JSON list of C-alpha atoms and ligand atoms in Angstrom, two decimals:
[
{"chain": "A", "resi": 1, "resn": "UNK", "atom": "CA", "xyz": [80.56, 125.57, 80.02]},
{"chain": "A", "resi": 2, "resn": "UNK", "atom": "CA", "xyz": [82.38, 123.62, 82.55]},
{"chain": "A", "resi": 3, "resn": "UNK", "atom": "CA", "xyz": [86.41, 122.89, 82.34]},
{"chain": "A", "resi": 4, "resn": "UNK", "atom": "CA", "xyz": [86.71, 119.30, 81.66]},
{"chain": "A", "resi": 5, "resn": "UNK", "atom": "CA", "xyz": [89.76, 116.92, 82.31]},
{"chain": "A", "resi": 6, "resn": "UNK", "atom": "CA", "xyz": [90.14, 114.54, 79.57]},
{"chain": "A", "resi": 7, "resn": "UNK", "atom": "CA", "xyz": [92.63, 111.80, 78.58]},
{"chain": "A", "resi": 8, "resn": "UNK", "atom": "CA", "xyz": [93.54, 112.32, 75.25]},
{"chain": "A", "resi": 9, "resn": "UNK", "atom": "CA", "xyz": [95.14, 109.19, 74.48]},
{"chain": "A", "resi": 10, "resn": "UNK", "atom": "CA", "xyz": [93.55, 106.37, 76.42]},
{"chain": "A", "resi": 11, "resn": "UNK", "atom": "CA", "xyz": [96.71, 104.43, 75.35]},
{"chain": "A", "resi": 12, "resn": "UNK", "atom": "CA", "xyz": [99.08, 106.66, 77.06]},
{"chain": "A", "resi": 13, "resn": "UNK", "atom": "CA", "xyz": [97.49, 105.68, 80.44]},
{"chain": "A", "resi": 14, "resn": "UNK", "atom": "CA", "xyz": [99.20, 102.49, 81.81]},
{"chain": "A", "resi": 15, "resn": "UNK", "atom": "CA", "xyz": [97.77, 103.05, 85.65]},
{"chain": "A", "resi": 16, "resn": "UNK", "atom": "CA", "xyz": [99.96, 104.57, 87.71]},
{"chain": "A", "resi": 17, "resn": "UNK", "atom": "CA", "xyz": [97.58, 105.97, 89.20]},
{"chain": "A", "resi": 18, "resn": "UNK", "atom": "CA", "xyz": [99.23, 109.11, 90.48]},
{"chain": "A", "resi": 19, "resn": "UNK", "atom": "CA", "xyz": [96.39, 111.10, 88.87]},
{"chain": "A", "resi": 20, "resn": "UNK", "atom": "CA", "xyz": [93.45, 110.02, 91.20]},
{"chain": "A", "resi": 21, "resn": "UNK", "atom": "CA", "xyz": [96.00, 110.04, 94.18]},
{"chain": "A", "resi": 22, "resn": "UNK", "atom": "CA", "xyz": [95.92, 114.09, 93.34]},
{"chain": "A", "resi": 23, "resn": "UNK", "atom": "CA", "xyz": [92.11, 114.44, 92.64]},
{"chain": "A", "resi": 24, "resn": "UNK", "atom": "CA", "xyz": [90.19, 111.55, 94.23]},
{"chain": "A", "resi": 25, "resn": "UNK", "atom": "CA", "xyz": [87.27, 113.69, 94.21]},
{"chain": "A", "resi": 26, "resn": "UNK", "atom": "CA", "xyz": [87.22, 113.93, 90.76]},
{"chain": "A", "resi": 27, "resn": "UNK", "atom": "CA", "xyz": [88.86, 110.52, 89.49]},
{"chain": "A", "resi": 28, "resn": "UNK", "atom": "CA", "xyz": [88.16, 107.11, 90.19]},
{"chain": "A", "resi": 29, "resn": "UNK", "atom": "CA", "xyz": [89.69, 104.00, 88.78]},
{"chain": "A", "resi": 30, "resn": "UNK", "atom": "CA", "xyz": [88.74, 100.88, 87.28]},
{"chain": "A", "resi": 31, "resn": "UNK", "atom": "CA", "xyz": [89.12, 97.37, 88.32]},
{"chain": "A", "resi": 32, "resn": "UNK", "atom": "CA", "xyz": [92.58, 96.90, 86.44]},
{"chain": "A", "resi": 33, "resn": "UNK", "atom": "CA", "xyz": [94.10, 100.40, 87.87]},
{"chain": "A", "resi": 34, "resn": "UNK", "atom": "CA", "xyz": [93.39, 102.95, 84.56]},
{"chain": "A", "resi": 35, "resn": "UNK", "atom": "CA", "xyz": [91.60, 106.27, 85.43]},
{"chain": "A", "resi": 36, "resn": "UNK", "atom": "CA", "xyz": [88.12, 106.49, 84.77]},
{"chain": "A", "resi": 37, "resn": "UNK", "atom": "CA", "xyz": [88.20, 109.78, 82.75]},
{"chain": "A", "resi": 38, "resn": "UNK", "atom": "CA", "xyz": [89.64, 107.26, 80.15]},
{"chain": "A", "resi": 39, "resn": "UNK", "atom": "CA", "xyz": [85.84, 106.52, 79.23]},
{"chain": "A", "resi": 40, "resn": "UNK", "atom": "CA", "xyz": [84.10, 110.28, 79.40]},
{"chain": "A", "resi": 41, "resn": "UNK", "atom": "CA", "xyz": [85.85, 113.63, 79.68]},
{"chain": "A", "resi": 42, "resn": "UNK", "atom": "CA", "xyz": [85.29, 114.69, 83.58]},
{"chain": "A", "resi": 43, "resn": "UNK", "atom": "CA", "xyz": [83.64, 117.75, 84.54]},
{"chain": "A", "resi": 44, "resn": "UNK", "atom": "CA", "xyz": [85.12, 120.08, 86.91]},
{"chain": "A", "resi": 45, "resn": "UNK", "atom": "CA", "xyz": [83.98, 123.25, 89.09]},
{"chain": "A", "resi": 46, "resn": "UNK", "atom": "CA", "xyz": [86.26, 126.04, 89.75]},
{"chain": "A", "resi": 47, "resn": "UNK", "atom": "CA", "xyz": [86.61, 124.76, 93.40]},
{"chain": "A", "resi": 48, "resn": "UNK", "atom": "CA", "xyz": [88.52, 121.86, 91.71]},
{"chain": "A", "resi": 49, "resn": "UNK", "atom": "CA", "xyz": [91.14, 123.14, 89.96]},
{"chain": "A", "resi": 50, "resn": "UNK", "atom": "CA", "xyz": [94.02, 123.06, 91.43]},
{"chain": "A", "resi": 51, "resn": "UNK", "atom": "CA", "xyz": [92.82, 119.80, 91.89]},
{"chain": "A", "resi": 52, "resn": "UNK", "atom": "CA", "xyz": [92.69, 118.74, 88.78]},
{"chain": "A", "resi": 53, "resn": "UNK", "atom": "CA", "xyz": [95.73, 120.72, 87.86]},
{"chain": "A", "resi": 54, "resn": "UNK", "atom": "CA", "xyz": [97.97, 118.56, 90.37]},
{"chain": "A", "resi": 55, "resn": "UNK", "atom": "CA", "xyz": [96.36, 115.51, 88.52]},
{"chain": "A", "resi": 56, "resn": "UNK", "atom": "CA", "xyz": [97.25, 116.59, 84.86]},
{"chain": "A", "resi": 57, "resn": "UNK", "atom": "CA", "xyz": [100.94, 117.81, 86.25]},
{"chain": "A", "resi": 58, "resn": "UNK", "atom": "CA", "xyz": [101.02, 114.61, 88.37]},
{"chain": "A", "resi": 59, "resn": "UNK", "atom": "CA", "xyz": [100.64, 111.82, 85.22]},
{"chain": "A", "resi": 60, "resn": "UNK", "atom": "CA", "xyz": [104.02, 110.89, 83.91]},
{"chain": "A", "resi": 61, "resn": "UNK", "atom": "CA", "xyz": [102.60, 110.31, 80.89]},
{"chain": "A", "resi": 62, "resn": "UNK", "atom": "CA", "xyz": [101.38, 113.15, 79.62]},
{"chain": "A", "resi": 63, "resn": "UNK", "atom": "CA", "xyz": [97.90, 111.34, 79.71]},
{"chain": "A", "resi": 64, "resn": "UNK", "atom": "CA", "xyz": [95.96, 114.41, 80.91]},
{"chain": "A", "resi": 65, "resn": "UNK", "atom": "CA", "xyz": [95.12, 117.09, 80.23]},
{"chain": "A", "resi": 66, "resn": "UNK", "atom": "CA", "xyz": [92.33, 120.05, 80.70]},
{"chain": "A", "resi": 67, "resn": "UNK", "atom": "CA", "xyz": [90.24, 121.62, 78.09]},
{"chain": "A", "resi": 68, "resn": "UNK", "atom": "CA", "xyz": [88.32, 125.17, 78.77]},
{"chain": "A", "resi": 69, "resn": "UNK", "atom": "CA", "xyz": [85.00, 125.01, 76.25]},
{"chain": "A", "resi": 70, "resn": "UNK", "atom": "CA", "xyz": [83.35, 128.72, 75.96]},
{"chain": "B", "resi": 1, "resn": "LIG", "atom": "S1", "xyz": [98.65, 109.15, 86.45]},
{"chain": "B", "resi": 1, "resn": "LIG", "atom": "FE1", "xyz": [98.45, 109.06, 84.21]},
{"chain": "B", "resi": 1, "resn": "LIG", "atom": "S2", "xyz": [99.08, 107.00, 83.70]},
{"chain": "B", "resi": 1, "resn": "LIG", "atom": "FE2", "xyz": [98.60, 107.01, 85.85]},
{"chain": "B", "resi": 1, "resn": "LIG", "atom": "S3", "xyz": [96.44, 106.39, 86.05]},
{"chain": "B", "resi": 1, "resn": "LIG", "atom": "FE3", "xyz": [96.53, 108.62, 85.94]},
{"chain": "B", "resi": 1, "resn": "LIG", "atom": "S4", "xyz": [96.26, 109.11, 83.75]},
{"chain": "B", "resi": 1, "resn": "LIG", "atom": "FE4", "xyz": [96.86, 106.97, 83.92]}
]
């Protein structure tokens, strides 16, 4: 299975938007700022990882984070 970047706790997200900034090939935003993972966990290829790492290390609040499924 796919790695998949996920936002644990929608409520930590307050739209900074430092994330997508990192990864705008895998995150997009909504109309009021919040990533879009916030509604589904976002697949990711290998090619994107240190994409999506940079996201996850990028969010000062701890919003993200990346979970490896076998
Ligand atoms: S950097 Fe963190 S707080 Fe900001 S939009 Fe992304 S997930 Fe939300």
């Amino acid at each position: 299975m796919a790695p998949k970047l996920v936002i644990e706790e929608f409520i930590r997200c307050t739209g900074h938007g430092r994330c997508y900034s990192e990864a705008p090939d895998l995150l997009d935003y909504d109309d009021e700022g919040f990533v879009s993972v916030r509604h589904a966990p976002m697949e990711f290829t290998e090619a994107d990882r240190e994409d999506a790492k940079a996201a996850v290390r990028a969010c000062p609040e701890r919003a993200l984070s990346i979970v490896e499924e076998d």
